[in-house]
């Protein structure tokens, strides 16, 4: 096996597009700096709502395959060469929104055995041996069942991998500081008349917003804003981008953040961190 770079980052997401919205600038930055960036996506998003009218015929498995292609284009735009589907393509299906009958489908990710799914992820961890893992908080950022399950699986896989000989030094959850979100939405209100969106979302619609005091790490990705926007545009069924804003299928405008924020939940954070690998004594490039 080819020797991997000194710095190795693993991100665990629920559906295609989550990686670009939440961590696109981070992924592009670390890939450009020579780190090995691995993305594991847990479902193909087969139950997502489709924005373009000409693509609304896509549903179920056909939509999943289309979104797999969008995911491949997105990670290329970010410069990431290691993108995987948990347990292989189609292993776990999209669970739909919380409280819908879709949640009861025995093949959906929400119904998956956590230890079994975490076992698949642990195999990736043991192969890549990342020092850093990024995923959602225990509410999945906003309560989506697949996001909650991705959190559970990721955190369990960290423990399983440690039992088998590889301890991940730092585990982060995706976050947005409330002050940053509020300021961005204030700017959005001023700029909304010039945008192709009729209405604005709200701070409550942004996953992972917390009080500023919980933020341990801010990854500056402004230099990679174009890569993040390109990756988001690749998810054409799900995202409409008008930089520096975007909308999902609800057509509500929200900010496209190029500085991305995190809360360290395992490991030791340095004061005012700006690097997910801070304190690990690793070279920046390899």
CSV table of C-alpha atoms in Angstrom, one decimal:
chain,number,residue,atom,x,y,z
A,1,UNK,CA,0.0,0.0,0.0
A,2,UNK,CA,1.2,3.5,-0.9
A,3,UNK,CA,2.3,5.4,2.2
A,4,UNK,CA,-0.2,8.0,3.2
A,5,UNK,CA,0.6,11.7,4.0
A,6,UNK,CA,1.4,12.6,7.5
A,7,UNK,CA,-1.9,14.4,8.1
A,8,UNK,CA,-5.1,12.4,7.6
A,9,UNK,CA,-8.7,13.7,8.0
A,10,UNK,CA,-11.9,11.6,7.9
A,11,UNK,CA,-15.3,13.1,7.5
A,12,UNK,CA,-18.6,11.2,8.1
A,13,UNK,CA,-21.7,12.5,6.4
A,14,UNK,CA,-25.3,11.3,5.9
A,15,UNK,CA,-26.1,12.2,2.3
A,16,UNK,CA,-24.4,13.6,-0.9
A,17,UNK,CA,-24.2,17.4,-0.6
A,18,UNK,CA,-23.8,17.5,3.2
A,19,UNK,CA,-20.0,17.4,2.8
A,20,UNK,CA,-19.9,20.4,0.5
A,21,UNK,CA,-22.3,22.6,2.6
A,22,UNK,CA,-20.7,21.8,6.0
A,23,UNK,CA,-17.1,21.2,5.2
A,24,UNK,CA,-16.3,22.1,1.6
A,25,UNK,CA,-13.8,24.8,2.4
A,26,UNK,CA,-12.1,22.7,5.0
A,27,UNK,CA,-11.8,19.7,2.7
A,28,UNK,CA,-10.5,21.8,-0.1
A,29,UNK,CA,-7.9,23.5,2.1
A,30,UNK,CA,-6.5,20.4,3.6
A,31,UNK,CA,-6.5,18.5,0.3
A,32,UNK,CA,-4.6,21.5,-1.3
A,33,UNK,CA,-2.1,21.4,1.6
A,34,UNK,CA,-1.3,17.8,1.0
A,35,UNK,CA,-3.3,16.1,3.7
A,36,UNK,CA,-5.1,12.9,3.0
A,37,UNK,CA,-8.9,13.6,3.1
A,38,UNK,CA,-11.3,10.7,3.3
A,39,UNK,CA,-15.1,11.2,3.0
A,40,UNK,CA,-17.5,8.5,4.0
A,41,UNK,CA,-21.1,9.1,3.0
A,42,UNK,CA,-23.7,6.9,4.6
A,43,UNK,CA,-26.6,7.0,2.1
A,44,UNK,CA,-27.2,8.1,-1.5
A,45,UNK,CA,-30.0,10.5,-0.5
A,46,UNK,CA,-32.6,8.6,-2.5
A,47,UNK,CA,-35.5,10.4,-0.8
A,48,UNK,CA,-34.2,13.9,-1.4
A,49,UNK,CA,-36.4,16.6,-2.9
A,50,UNK,CA,-35.3,17.6,-6.4
A,51,UNK,CA,-35.0,21.3,-7.4
A,52,UNK,CA,-34.7,21.4,-11.2
A,53,UNK,CA,-38.1,20.6,-12.9
A,54,UNK,CA,-36.3,18.7,-15.7
A,55,UNK,CA,-34.8,16.2,-13.1
A,56,UNK,CA,-37.9,15.7,-10.9
A,57,UNK,CA,-38.6,12.4,-12.7
A,58,UNK,CA,-35.7,11.0,-10.7
A,59,UNK,CA,-36.9,9.2,-7.6
A,60,UNK,CA,-35.7,6.3,-5.4
A,61,UNK,CA,-32.8,4.3,-6.7
A,62,UNK,CA,-32.5,6.4,-9.9
A,63,UNK,CA,-32.2,9.5,-7.8
A,64,UNK,CA,-29.6,7.8,-5.6
A,65,UNK,CA,-27.5,6.9,-8.6
A,66,UNK,CA,-27.7,10.4,-10.0
A,67,UNK,CA,-26.7,11.9,-6.7
A,68,UNK,CA,-23.8,9.5,-6.6
A,69,UNK,CA,-22.5,11.2,-9.7
A,70,UNK,CA,-23.1,14.6,-8.2
A,71,UNK,CA,-21.0,13.5,-5.2
A,72,UNK,CA,-18.2,12.4,-7.4
A,73,UNK,CA,-18.2,15.7,-9.2
A,74,UNK,CA,-18.3,17.6,-5.9
A,75,UNK,CA,-15.3,15.8,-4.4
A,76,UNK,CA,-13.3,16.4,-7.6
A,77,UNK,CA,-14.0,20.1,-7.3
A,78,UNK,CA,-12.7,20.0,-3.7
A,79,UNK,CA,-9.6,18.1,-4.8
A,80,UNK,CA,-10.5,15.1,-2.7
A,81,UNK,CA,-9.5,11.7,-4.0
A,82,UNK,CA,-10.8,9.3,-1.4
A,83,UNK,CA,-14.6,9.3,-1.2
A,84,UNK,CA,-16.5,6.1,0.0
A,85,UNK,CA,-20.0,4.9,0.6
A,86,UNK,CA,-20.5,3.3,4.0
A,87,UNK,CA,-20.6,-0.5,3.5
A,88,UNK,CA,-20.6,0.0,-0.3
A,89,UNK,CA,-23.1,1.7,-2.7
A,90,UNK,CA,-26.7,1.1,-1.7
A,91,UNK,CA,-25.9,-0.6,1.6
A,92,UNK,CA,-28.0,1.9,3.6
A,93,UNK,CA,-31.0,3.7,2.2
A,94,UNK,CA,-32.1,7.3,2.9
A,95,UNK,CA,-34.5,7.4,5.8
A,96,UNK,CA,-36.5,10.5,4.9
A,97,UNK,CA,-37.4,13.2,7.3
A,98,UNK,CA,-38.1,12.4,10.9
A,99,UNK,CA,-41.5,11.1,11.7
A,100,UNK,CA,-42.4,9.9,8.2
A,101,UNK,CA,-43.2,6.3,7.3
A,102,UNK,CA,-39.9,6.2,5.4
A,103,UNK,CA,-38.2,5.9,8.8
A,104,UNK,CA,-39.7,2.4,9.2
A,105,UNK,CA,-38.2,1.0,6.0
A,106,UNK,CA,-36.0,-1.9,7.2
A,107,UNK,CA,-33.4,-1.0,4.6
A,108,UNK,CA,-33.0,2.6,5.6
A,109,UNK,CA,-30.0,3.9,7.6
A,110,UNK,CA,-32.2,4.9,10.6
A,111,UNK,CA,-33.0,1.2,11.0
A,112,UNK,CA,-29.4,0.0,10.7
A,113,UNK,CA,-27.7,-1.8,13.5
A,114,UNK,CA,-25.3,0.8,14.9
A,115,UNK,CA,-22.6,-1.7,15.7
A,116,UNK,CA,-22.7,-3.3,12.3
A,117,UNK,CA,-22.6,0.0,10.5
A,118,UNK,CA,-19.9,1.3,12.8
A,119,UNK,CA,-17.9,-1.9,12.0
A,120,UNK,CA,-17.8,-0.9,8.3
A,121,UNK,CA,-16.6,2.6,9.3
A,122,UNK,CA,-14.0,1.2,11.7
A,123,UNK,CA,-12.5,-0.8,8.8
A,124,UNK,CA,-12.0,2.5,6.9
A,125,UNK,CA,-10.5,4.1,10.0
A,126,UNK,CA,-8.1,1.2,10.4
A,127,UNK,CA,-7.1,1.4,6.8
A,128,UNK,CA,-6.6,5.2,6.6
A,129,UNK,CA,-5.6,5.7,10.3
A,130,UNK,CA,-6.8,9.4,10.5
A,131,UNK,CA,-5.7,11.6,13.4
A,132,UNK,CA,-8.9,13.7,13.0
A,133,UNK,CA,-12.6,12.8,12.5
A,134,UNK,CA,-15.4,15.3,11.8
A,135,UNK,CA,-19.1,14.5,12.0
A,136,UNK,CA,-22.4,15.8,13.5
A,137,UNK,CA,-23.5,16.3,17.1
A,138,UNK,CA,-26.0,13.9,18.7
A,139,UNK,CA,-28.9,15.7,17.2
A,140,UNK,CA,-27.4,15.4,13.7
A,141,UNK,CA,-27.2,19.2,13.6
A,142,UNK,CA,-30.9,19.6,13.0
A,143,UNK,CA,-32.7,16.4,13.8
A,144,UNK,CA,-32.6,14.5,10.6
A,145,UNK,CA,-32.6,10.7,11.3
A,146,UNK,CA,-29.8,10.0,9.0
A,147,UNK,CA,-27.7,12.7,10.5
A,148,UNK,CA,-28.4,11.4,14.0
A,149,UNK,CA,-27.5,7.9,12.9
A,150,UNK,CA,-24.3,9.1,11.2
A,151,UNK,CA,-23.3,10.7,14.5
A,152,UNK,CA,-24.0,7.5,16.4
A,153,UNK,CA,-22.1,5.3,13.9
A,154,UNK,CA,-19.1,7.7,13.7
A,155,UNK,CA,-18.7,7.9,17.5
A,156,UNK,CA,-19.1,4.2,17.9
A,157,UNK,CA,-16.6,3.5,15.1
A,158,UNK,CA,-14.1,5.7,16.9
A,159,UNK,CA,-14.3,3.4,19.9
A,160,UNK,CA,-14.2,0.2,17.9
A,161,UNK,CA,-11.1,1.3,16.0
A,162,UNK,CA,-9.4,2.2,19.3
A,163,UNK,CA,-10.2,-1.3,20.6
A,164,UNK,CA,-8.4,-2.6,17.5
A,165,UNK,CA,-5.3,-0.5,17.8
A,166,UNK,CA,-5.9,3.0,16.3
A,167,UNK,CA,-7.0,5.9,18.5
A,168,UNK,CA,-8.2,9.0,16.7
A,169,UNK,CA,-6.6,11.9,18.5
A,170,UNK,CA,-9.3,14.6,17.8
A,171,UNK,CA,-13.0,14.3,17.1
A,172,UNK,CA,-14.9,17.4,16.1
A,173,UNK,CA,-18.6,18.2,15.5
A,174,UNK,CA,-19.8,20.6,12.8
A,175,UNK,CA,-20.8,23.9,14.3
A,176,UNK,CA,-21.7,27.5,13.4
A,177,UNK,CA,-21.3,30.2,16.1
A,178,UNK,CA,-24.6,32.1,16.7
A,179,UNK,CA,-23.0,35.5,16.3
A,180,UNK,CA,-21.6,34.6,12.9
A,181,UNK,CA,-25.0,33.2,11.8
A,182,UNK,CA,-26.9,36.3,13.0
A,183,UNK,CA,-24.5,38.7,11.3
A,184,UNK,CA,-24.6,36.7,8.0
A,185,UNK,CA,-28.4,36.8,8.0
A,186,UNK,CA,-28.4,40.5,8.7
A,187,UNK,CA,-26.3,41.0,5.5
A,188,UNK,CA,-28.6,38.6,3.7
A,189,UNK,CA,-31.7,40.7,4.4
A,190,UNK,CA,-29.9,43.7,2.9
A,191,UNK,CA,-28.9,41.8,-0.2
A,192,UNK,CA,-32.0,39.7,-0.7
A,193,UNK,CA,-33.6,42.0,-3.4
A,194,UNK,CA,-30.7,41.3,-5.7
A,195,UNK,CA,-30.7,37.5,-5.3
A,196,UNK,CA,-32.7,34.9,-7.3
A,197,UNK,CA,-34.5,33.8,-4.1
A,198,UNK,CA,-37.7,35.4,-2.9
A,199,UNK,CA,-37.3,34.8,0.8
A,200,UNK,CA,-34.7,34.2,3.4
A,201,UNK,CA,-34.2,31.2,5.7
A,202,UNK,CA,-33.5,32.0,9.4
A,203,UNK,CA,-30.7,31.2,11.9
A,204,UNK,CA,-33.0,28.4,13.2
A,205,UNK,CA,-32.7,26.7,9.7
A,206,UNK,CA,-28.9,26.4,9.9
A,207,UNK,CA,-27.7,23.1,11.4
A,208,UNK,CA,-25.3,23.1,14.3
A,209,UNK,CA,-25.7,26.7,15.5
A,210,UNK,CA,-24.5,27.1,19.1
A,211,UNK,CA,-23.3,29.8,21.4
A,212,UNK,CA,-19.9,31.2,20.5
A,213,UNK,CA,-18.4,29.8,23.7
A,214,UNK,CA,-18.7,26.3,22.4
A,215,UNK,CA,-16.6,26.9,19.3
A,216,UNK,CA,-13.1,25.6,19.7
A,217,UNK,CA,-11.8,25.8,16.1
A,218,UNK,CA,-12.4,28.1,13.1
A,219,UNK,CA,-10.9,26.9,9.8
A,220,UNK,CA,-10.4,29.8,7.4
A,221,UNK,CA,-11.3,28.7,3.9
A,222,UNK,CA,-11.8,31.9,2.0
A,223,UNK,CA,-9.0,31.0,-0.4
A,224,UNK,CA,-11.0,27.9,-1.3
A,225,UNK,CA,-14.4,29.6,-1.5
A,226,UNK,CA,-14.6,29.0,-5.3
A,227,UNK,CA,-13.9,25.3,-4.8
A,228,UNK,CA,-16.7,25.1,-2.2
A,229,UNK,CA,-19.2,26.9,-4.4
A,230,UNK,CA,-18.3,24.6,-7.3
A,231,UNK,CA,-18.8,21.5,-5.2
A,232,UNK,CA,-22.1,22.8,-4.0
A,233,UNK,CA,-23.2,23.5,-7.6
A,234,UNK,CA,-22.3,20.0,-8.5
A,235,UNK,CA,-25.2,18.9,-6.3
A,236,UNK,CA,-27.6,20.3,-8.9
A,237,UNK,CA,-30.6,18.3,-7.7
A,238,UNK,CA,-30.3,19.7,-4.2
A,239,UNK,CA,-28.7,23.1,-4.1
A,240,UNK,CA,-29.1,26.4,-6.0
A,241,UNK,CA,-26.0,28.6,-5.5
A,242,UNK,CA,-25.9,32.4,-5.9
A,243,UNK,CA,-22.6,33.2,-4.1
A,244,UNK,CA,-22.3,34.1,-1.3
A,245,UNK,CA,-25.7,32.5,-0.7
A,246,UNK,CA,-27.5,29.3,-1.6
A,247,UNK,CA,-30.9,27.7,-1.2
A,248,UNK,CA,-32.1,24.2,-0.8
A,249,UNK,CA,-35.4,22.8,-2.2
A,250,UNK,CA,-37.4,25.2,0.0
A,251,UNK,CA,-36.0,28.1,-2.0
A,252,UNK,CA,-35.0,30.0,1.2
A,253,UNK,CA,-31.8,31.8,0.9
A,254,UNK,CA,-29.0,31.2,3.5
A,255,UNK,CA,-25.4,32.1,3.8
A,256,UNK,CA,-22.6,30.1,2.2
A,257,UNK,CA,-19.9,30.1,4.9
A,258,UNK,CA,-16.3,29.9,3.8
A,259,UNK,CA,-14.9,29.9,7.3
A,260,UNK,CA,-16.1,26.7,8.9
A,261,UNK,CA,-16.4,26.1,12.6
A,262,UNK,CA,-16.0,23.1,14.9
A,263,UNK,CA,-16.4,22.0,18.5
A,264,UNK,CA,-13.7,19.6,19.7
A,265,UNK,CA,-15.4,16.8,21.7
A,266,UNK,CA,-12.6,14.3,22.1
A,267,UNK,CA,-8.9,15.3,22.4
A,268,UNK,CA,-7.2,18.5,23.4
A,269,UNK,CA,-7.9,21.9,21.8
A,270,UNK,CA,-5.4,24.7,21.7
A,271,UNK,CA,-6.7,28.1,22.5
A,272,UNK,CA,-8.2,29.8,19.4
A,273,UNK,CA,-7.5,26.9,17.1
A,274,UNK,CA,-7.4,27.5,13.4
A,275,UNK,CA,-6.2,24.1,12.4
A,276,UNK,CA,-7.9,20.8,13.0
A,277,UNK,CA,-4.5,19.2,13.4
A,278,UNK,CA,-3.3,21.8,16.0
A,279,UNK,CA,-1.3,20.3,18.8
A,280,UNK,CA,-0.5,17.0,17.0
A,281,UNK,CA,3.0,17.9,16.0
A,282,UNK,CA,2.4,17.0,12.3
A,283,UNK,CA,4.0,18.7,9.3
A,284,UNK,CA,1.6,20.9,7.3
A,285,UNK,CA,2.4,19.3,4.0
A,286,UNK,CA,3.9,16.0,2.9
